[in-house]
mmCIF file of C-alpha atoms in Angstrom:
data_model
loop_
_atom_site.group_PDB
_atom_site.id
_atom_site.type_symbol
_atom_site.label_atom_id
_atom_site.label_comp_id
_atom_site.label_asym_id
_atom_site.label_seq_id
_atom_site.Cartn_x
_atom_site.Cartn_y
_atom_site.Cartn_z
ATOM 1 C CA ASP A 1 -52.012 -35.526 -78.611
ATOM 2 C CA ILE A 2 -50.451 -36.239 -75.224
ATOM 3 C CA GLN A 3 -52.779 -35.824 -72.365
ATOM 4 C CA MET A 4 -51.652 -34.244 -69.139
ATOM 5 C CA THR A 5 -53.469 -35.149 -65.740
ATOM 6 C CA GLN A 6 -52.678 -33.653 -62.600
ATOM 7 C CA ALA A 7 -53.948 -34.559 -59.235
ATOM 8 C CA PRO A 8 -55.337 -33.177 -56.898
ATOM 9 C CA SER A 9 -57.067 -30.298 -58.923
ATOM 10 C CA SER A 10 -57.154 -28.378 -55.552
ATOM 11 C CA LEU A 11 -55.188 -28.766 -52.215
ATOM 12 C CA SER A 12 -55.457 -27.189 -48.902
ATOM 13 C CA ALA A 13 -52.184 -27.003 -46.626
ATOM 14 C CA SER A 14 -50.261 -25.121 -43.976
ATOM 15 C CA VAL A 15 -47.366 -23.474 -43.991
ATOM 16 C CA GLY A 16 -44.452 -25.772 -43.125
ATOM 17 C CA ASP A 17 -46.467 -28.616 -44.435
ATOM 18 C CA LYS A 18 -44.872 -31.072 -47.258
ATOM 19 C CA ILE A 19 -47.192 -31.566 -50.307
ATOM 20 C CA THR A 20 -46.944 -33.643 -53.365
ATOM 21 C CA ILE A 21 -48.540 -33.020 -56.686
ATOM 22 C CA THR A 22 -48.485 -35.576 -59.316
ATOM 23 C CA CYS A 23 -48.814 -35.380 -63.199
ATOM 24 C CA ARG A 24 -49.411 -38.210 -65.529
ATOM 25 C CA ALA A 25 -48.809 -38.332 -69.253
ATOM 26 C CA SER A 26 -51.030 -40.365 -71.459
ATOM 27 C CA GLN A 27 -48.189 -41.664 -72.974
ATOM 28 C CA SER A 28 -44.464 -41.710 -72.384
ATOM 29 C CA VAL A 29 -42.603 -38.084 -72.330
ATOM 30 C CA ARG A 30 -39.398 -39.687 -71.260
ATOM 31 C CA ASN A 31 -38.090 -36.662 -69.032
ATOM 32 C CA TYR A 32 -39.638 -33.689 -71.146
ATOM 33 C CA LEU A 33 -41.724 -32.241 -68.358
ATOM 34 C CA SER A 34 -41.775 -28.933 -66.528
ATOM 35 C CA TRP A 35 -43.241 -27.664 -63.694
ATOM 36 C CA TYR A 36 -44.614 -23.726 -63.457
ATOM 37 C CA GLN A 37 -46.017 -21.910 -60.749
ATOM 38 C CA GLN A 38 -48.622 -19.162 -61.385
ATOM 39 C CA LYS A 39 -50.162 -16.253 -59.252
ATOM 40 C CA PRO A 40 -53.277 -14.352 -59.942
ATOM 41 C CA GLY A 41 -52.699 -11.858 -62.752
ATOM 42 C CA LYS A 42 -49.206 -13.009 -63.106
ATOM 43 C CA ALA A 43 -47.148 -14.751 -65.900
ATOM 44 C CA PRO A 44 -46.223 -18.670 -64.838
ATOM 45 C CA LYS A 45 -42.728 -19.122 -63.618
ATOM 46 C CA LEU A 46 -40.646 -22.091 -64.627
ATOM 47 C CA LEU A 47 -39.809 -24.199 -61.265
ATOM 48 C CA ILE A 48 -38.361 -27.457 -62.659
ATOM 49 C CA TYR A 49 -37.221 -28.631 -66.055
ATOM 50 C CA ALA A 50 -36.484 -32.050 -67.507
ATOM 51 C CA ALA A 51 -38.536 -33.668 -64.780
ATOM 52 C CA SER A 52 -35.824 -32.596 -61.822
ATOM 53 C CA GLY A 53 -33.866 -30.005 -62.772
ATOM 54 C CA LEU A 54 -34.219 -27.182 -60.510
ATOM 55 C CA GLN A 55 -34.290 -23.749 -62.292
ATOM 56 C CA SER A 56 -31.901 -21.018 -61.208
ATOM 57 C CA GLY A 57 -33.306 -18.819 -58.494
ATOM 58 C CA VAL A 58 -35.779 -21.349 -57.357
ATOM 59 C CA PRO A 59 -35.536 -22.306 -53.616
ATOM 60 C CA SER A 60 -34.370 -25.847 -52.828
ATOM 61 C CA ARG A 61 -37.644 -26.660 -50.897
ATOM 62 C CA PHE A 62 -39.212 -27.489 -54.553
ATOM 63 C CA SER A 63 -38.263 -30.753 -56.115
ATOM 64 C CA GLY A 64 -39.435 -32.654 -59.203
ATOM 65 C CA SER A 65 -39.191 -36.502 -59.987
ATOM 66 C CA GLY A 66 -40.248 -38.954 -62.679
ATOM 67 C CA SER A 67 -39.875 -39.953 -66.087
ATOM 68 C CA GLY A 68 -41.838 -41.708 -68.717
ATOM 69 C CA THR A 69 -45.574 -41.144 -67.565
ATOM 70 C CA ASP A 70 -45.520 -40.328 -63.961
ATOM 71 C CA PHE A 71 -44.152 -37.150 -62.520
ATOM 72 C CA THR A 72 -44.173 -35.471 -58.983
ATOM 73 C CA LEU A 73 -43.629 -32.092 -57.707
ATOM 74 C CA THR A 74 -42.960 -31.827 -53.892
ATOM 75 C CA ILE A 75 -42.549 -28.684 -51.856
ATOM 76 C CA SER A 76 -41.024 -29.601 -48.554
ATOM 77 C CA GLY A 77 -41.700 -26.749 -45.851
ATOM 78 C CA LEU A 78 -44.460 -24.582 -47.527
ATOM 79 C CA GLN A 79 -43.867 -20.985 -47.171
ATOM 80 C CA PRO A 80 -46.685 -18.270 -47.537
ATOM 81 C CA GLU A 81 -45.371 -17.246 -51.213
ATOM 82 C CA ASP A 82 -45.854 -20.804 -52.288
ATOM 83 C CA PHE A 83 -49.681 -20.660 -52.205
ATOM 84 C CA ALA A 84 -50.528 -20.593 -56.117
ATOM 85 C CA THR A 85 -51.467 -22.512 -58.829
ATOM 86 C CA TYR A 86 -49.105 -25.040 -60.331
ATOM 87 C CA TYR A 87 -49.004 -26.460 -63.863
ATOM 88 C CA CYS A 88 -47.001 -29.407 -65.462
ATOM 89 C CA GLN A 89 -46.163 -29.287 -69.079
ATOM 90 C CA GLN A 90 -44.997 -32.017 -71.490
ATOM 91 C CA SER A 91 -42.425 -30.767 -74.262
ATOM 92 C CA TYR A 92 -41.658 -34.168 -75.826
ATOM 93 C CA SER A 93 -44.013 -33.768 -78.521
ATOM 94 C CA VAL A 94 -46.340 -31.071 -80.172
ATOM 95 C CA PRO A 95 -48.773 -29.829 -79.220
ATOM 96 C CA ASN A 96 -46.783 -29.285 -75.921
ATOM 97 C CA THR A 97 -49.585 -29.812 -73.637
ATOM 98 C CA PHE A 98 -50.065 -28.605 -69.892
ATOM 99 C CA GLY A 99 -51.960 -30.062 -67.076
ATOM 100 C CA GLN A 100 -55.324 -28.614 -66.149
ATOM 101 C CA GLY A 101 -53.336 -26.989 -63.004
ATOM 102 C CA THR A 102 -53.324 -27.517 -59.210
ATOM 103 C CA LYS A 103 -54.449 -24.966 -57.065
ATOM 104 C CA LEU A 104 -52.623 -24.692 -53.512
ATOM 105 C CA GLU A 105 -54.597 -22.991 -51.003
ATOM 106 C CA ILE A 106 -54.037 -22.096 -47.296
ATOM 107 C CA GLU B 1 -32.579 -7.679 -67.214
ATOM 108 C CA VAL B 2 -33.841 -10.262 -69.583
ATOM 109 C CA GLN B 3 -37.038 -9.256 -70.582
ATOM 110 C CA LEU B 4 -40.041 -10.183 -73.112
ATOM 111 C CA VAL B 5 -42.649 -7.470 -73.734
ATOM 112 C CA GLU B 6 -45.812 -8.416 -75.789
ATOM 113 C CA SER B 7 -47.988 -5.793 -77.687
ATOM 114 C CA GLY B 8 -50.730 -5.933 -79.952
ATOM 115 C CA GLY B 9 -53.727 -7.317 -78.016
ATOM 116 C CA GLY B 10 -57.241 -5.635 -78.098
ATOM 117 C CA LEU B 11 -60.692 -6.129 -78.926
ATOM 118 C CA VAL B 12 -61.752 -7.491 -82.022
ATOM 119 C CA GLN B 13 -65.028 -8.762 -83.642
ATOM 120 C CA PRO B 14 -65.438 -12.368 -84.788
ATOM 121 C CA GLY B 15 -63.793 -13.320 -88.227
ATOM 122 C CA GLU B 16 -61.314 -10.336 -87.804
ATOM 123 C CA SER B 17 -57.564 -10.533 -87.524
ATOM 124 C CA LEU B 18 -54.938 -9.438 -85.006
ATOM 125 C CA ARG B 19 -51.197 -9.457 -84.771
ATOM 126 C CA LEU B 20 -49.492 -10.019 -81.537
ATOM 127 C CA SER B 21 -45.583 -8.874 -81.351
ATOM 128 C CA CYS B 22 -43.003 -10.028 -78.676
ATOM 129 C CA ALA B 23 -40.105 -7.968 -78.207
ATOM 130 C CA ALA B 24 -36.879 -9.084 -76.449
ATOM 131 C CA SER B 25 -34.324 -7.186 -74.466
ATOM 132 C CA GLU B 26 -31.275 -8.463 -72.703
ATOM 133 C CA PHE B 27 -30.659 -11.470 -74.723
ATOM 134 C CA THR B 28 -30.718 -12.342 -78.408
ATOM 135 C CA ILE B 29 -33.559 -14.685 -79.559
ATOM 136 C CA SER B 30 -31.699 -16.093 -82.574
ATOM 137 C CA SER B 31 -30.280 -18.514 -80.047
ATOM 138 C CA TYR B 32 -33.609 -19.850 -78.804
ATOM 139 C CA TRP B 33 -36.746 -21.435 -79.744
ATOM 140 C CA MET B 34 -39.720 -19.146 -78.891
ATOM 141 C CA SER B 35 -43.257 -19.837 -77.941
ATOM 142 C CA TRP B 36 -46.819 -18.493 -77.553
ATOM 143 C CA VAL B 37 -48.964 -19.636 -74.728
ATOM 144 C CA ARG B 38 -52.558 -18.441 -73.880
ATOM 145 C CA GLN B 39 -54.940 -18.496 -70.773
ATOM 146 C CA ALA B 40 -58.583 -17.944 -71.274
ATOM 147 C CA PRO B 41 -60.267 -15.909 -68.588
ATOM 148 C CA GLY B 42 -60.379 -18.251 -65.376
ATOM 149 C CA LYS B 43 -59.099 -21.238 -67.158
ATOM 150 C CA GLY B 44 -55.661 -22.897 -67.394
ATOM 151 C CA LEU B 45 -52.797 -22.532 -69.431
ATOM 152 C CA GLU B 46 -52.821 -23.731 -73.174
ATOM 153 C CA TRP B 47 -49.819 -23.931 -75.524
ATOM 154 C CA VAL B 48 -50.408 -22.172 -78.857
ATOM 155 C CA ALA B 49 -47.340 -22.395 -81.019
ATOM 156 C CA ASN B 50 -43.447 -22.272 -81.329
ATOM 157 C CA ILE B 51 -40.870 -21.560 -83.627
ATOM 158 C CA ASN B 52 -37.216 -22.601 -83.967
ATOM 159 C CA GLN B 53 -34.126 -20.601 -83.884
ATOM 160 C CA ASP B 54 -33.908 -19.758 -87.765
ATOM 161 C CA GLY B 55 -37.798 -19.934 -88.272
ATOM 162 C CA GLY B 56 -37.618 -23.020 -90.510
ATOM 163 C CA GLY B 57 -39.501 -25.168 -87.899
ATOM 164 C CA LYS B 58 -43.198 -23.764 -86.717
ATOM 165 C CA TYR B 59 -45.702 -25.920 -84.751
ATOM 166 C CA TYR B 60 -49.235 -25.085 -83.593
ATOM 167 C CA GLY B 61 -51.779 -26.343 -81.229
ATOM 168 C CA ASP B 62 -54.905 -28.355 -82.645
ATOM 169 C CA SER B 63 -57.253 -25.141 -81.676
ATOM 170 C CA VAL B 64 -55.405 -22.572 -83.815
ATOM 171 C CA LYS B 65 -53.700 -24.590 -86.745
ATOM 172 C CA GLY B 66 -54.432 -23.282 -90.267
ATOM 173 C CA ARG B 67 -55.797 -19.833 -88.575
ATOM 174 C CA PHE B 68 -52.681 -18.373 -86.525
ATOM 175 C CA THR B 69 -49.099 -17.975 -87.788
ATOM 176 C CA ILE B 70 -46.023 -17.784 -85.817
ATOM 177 C CA SER B 71 -43.180 -16.047 -87.312
ATOM 178 C CA ARG B 72 -39.798 -14.319 -86.242
ATOM 179 C CA ASP B 73 -37.454 -11.411 -87.123
ATOM 180 C CA ASN B 74 -34.149 -12.026 -85.621
ATOM 181 C CA ALA B 75 -32.739 -8.931 -86.691
ATOM 182 C CA LYS B 76 -35.360 -7.183 -84.733
ATOM 183 C CA ASN B 77 -34.889 -9.189 -81.799
ATOM 184 C CA SER B 78 -38.749 -9.914 -81.942
ATOM 185 C CA PHE B 79 -41.270 -12.686 -82.880
ATOM 186 C CA TYR B 80 -44.871 -12.631 -83.848
ATOM 187 C CA LEU B 81 -48.430 -14.137 -83.784
ATOM 188 C CA GLN B 82 -50.454 -13.544 -86.758
ATOM 189 C CA MET B 83 -54.114 -14.516 -85.589
ATOM 190 C CA ASN B 84 -56.624 -14.813 -88.576
ATOM 191 C CA SER B 85 -60.609 -15.811 -88.510
ATOM 192 C CA LEU B 86 -60.489 -14.882 -84.591
ATOM 193 C CA ARG B 87 -63.363 -16.488 -82.577
ATOM 194 C CA ALA B 88 -64.947 -15.930 -79.298
ATOM 195 C CA GLU B 89 -63.043 -18.860 -77.768
ATOM 196 C CA ASP B 90 -59.509 -17.330 -78.686
ATOM 197 C CA THR B 91 -60.292 -14.763 -76.165
ATOM 198 C CA ALA B 92 -57.397 -14.831 -73.575
ATOM 199 C CA VAL B 93 -54.256 -13.485 -72.363
ATOM 200 C CA TYR B 94 -51.479 -14.338 -74.563
ATOM 201 C CA TYR B 95 -47.921 -14.847 -73.223
ATOM 202 C CA CYS B 96 -44.715 -15.189 -75.333
ATOM 203 C CA ALA B 97 -42.047 -17.188 -73.833
ATOM 204 C CA ARG B 98 -38.319 -18.121 -74.379
ATOM 205 C CA ASP B 99 -37.675 -21.874 -74.482
ATOM 206 C CA LEU B 100 -34.828 -23.736 -73.183
ATOM 207 C CA PRO B 101 -33.115 -27.016 -74.745
ATOM 208 C CA HIS B 102 -35.873 -29.266 -73.269
ATOM 209 C CA ARG B 103 -38.820 -26.678 -74.336
ATOM 210 C CA SER B 104 -39.101 -25.589 -70.690
ATOM 211 C CA SER B 105 -40.165 -21.788 -71.096
ATOM 212 C CA ASP B 106 -37.847 -20.026 -68.508
ATOM 213 C CA CYS B 107 -38.639 -16.270 -69.664
ATOM 214 C CA TRP B 108 -42.329 -15.051 -69.893
ATOM 215 C CA GLY B 109 -43.588 -11.721 -71.054
ATOM 216 C CA GLN B 110 -46.366 -10.097 -68.950
ATOM 217 C CA GLY B 111 -49.147 -10.888 -71.235
ATOM 218 C CA THR B 112 -51.608 -8.990 -73.571
ATOM 219 C CA LEU B 113 -55.285 -9.453 -73.543
ATOM 220 C CA VAL B 114 -57.067 -10.482 -76.685
ATOM 221 C CA THR B 115 -60.866 -10.256 -76.581
ATOM 222 C CA VAL B 116 -63.137 -11.420 -79.449
ATOM 223 C CA SER B 117 -66.537 -10.371 -79.142
ATOM 224 C CA SER B 118 -69.353 -8.540 -81.167
#
């Protein structure tokens, strides 16, 4: 199975900050990498697909990059509604594993 | 509005079975891979299973392989997760999801809680 490792596990930031979350795969997943946002008690929400594709309706302050084993999610200009937990997921091979999550706190 | 609605969760004893359903509205599931993802209380997301458009391809996570079965009924615009030999560690909120071509999940249900406890 492909292991996905996110860093950091938690992050404190302020409104207006620019932050970056990294996700590393234990082997190449090409660009089969997605990013999700989850708020407490809610279903995950797709932000980024295919490593860098911005899902429809997602603000442009979210961006993704990378390929192979190393990926990043960047949020430029944090808004109050962005404080949540973020997960990466590889879908290159089954099982389609998730990272352990990054909790973004104020 | 494109929507997925899960049902069938509840409290069961270890070793028992449960069948989850996921009904789609405002889109036709026959065009999509569909997935189940779960989240244990206070934990992260865990991919459980997915199924291709005609049901001929089914894939499972290691922790549920041999115990869970994913299926679909395109005529009913629904898909399912049959869970047998349930264990305490299967306790989680189970989400159904629609998959895009890269297997990103763009539409999720609200989740249904499965509790396995004696």
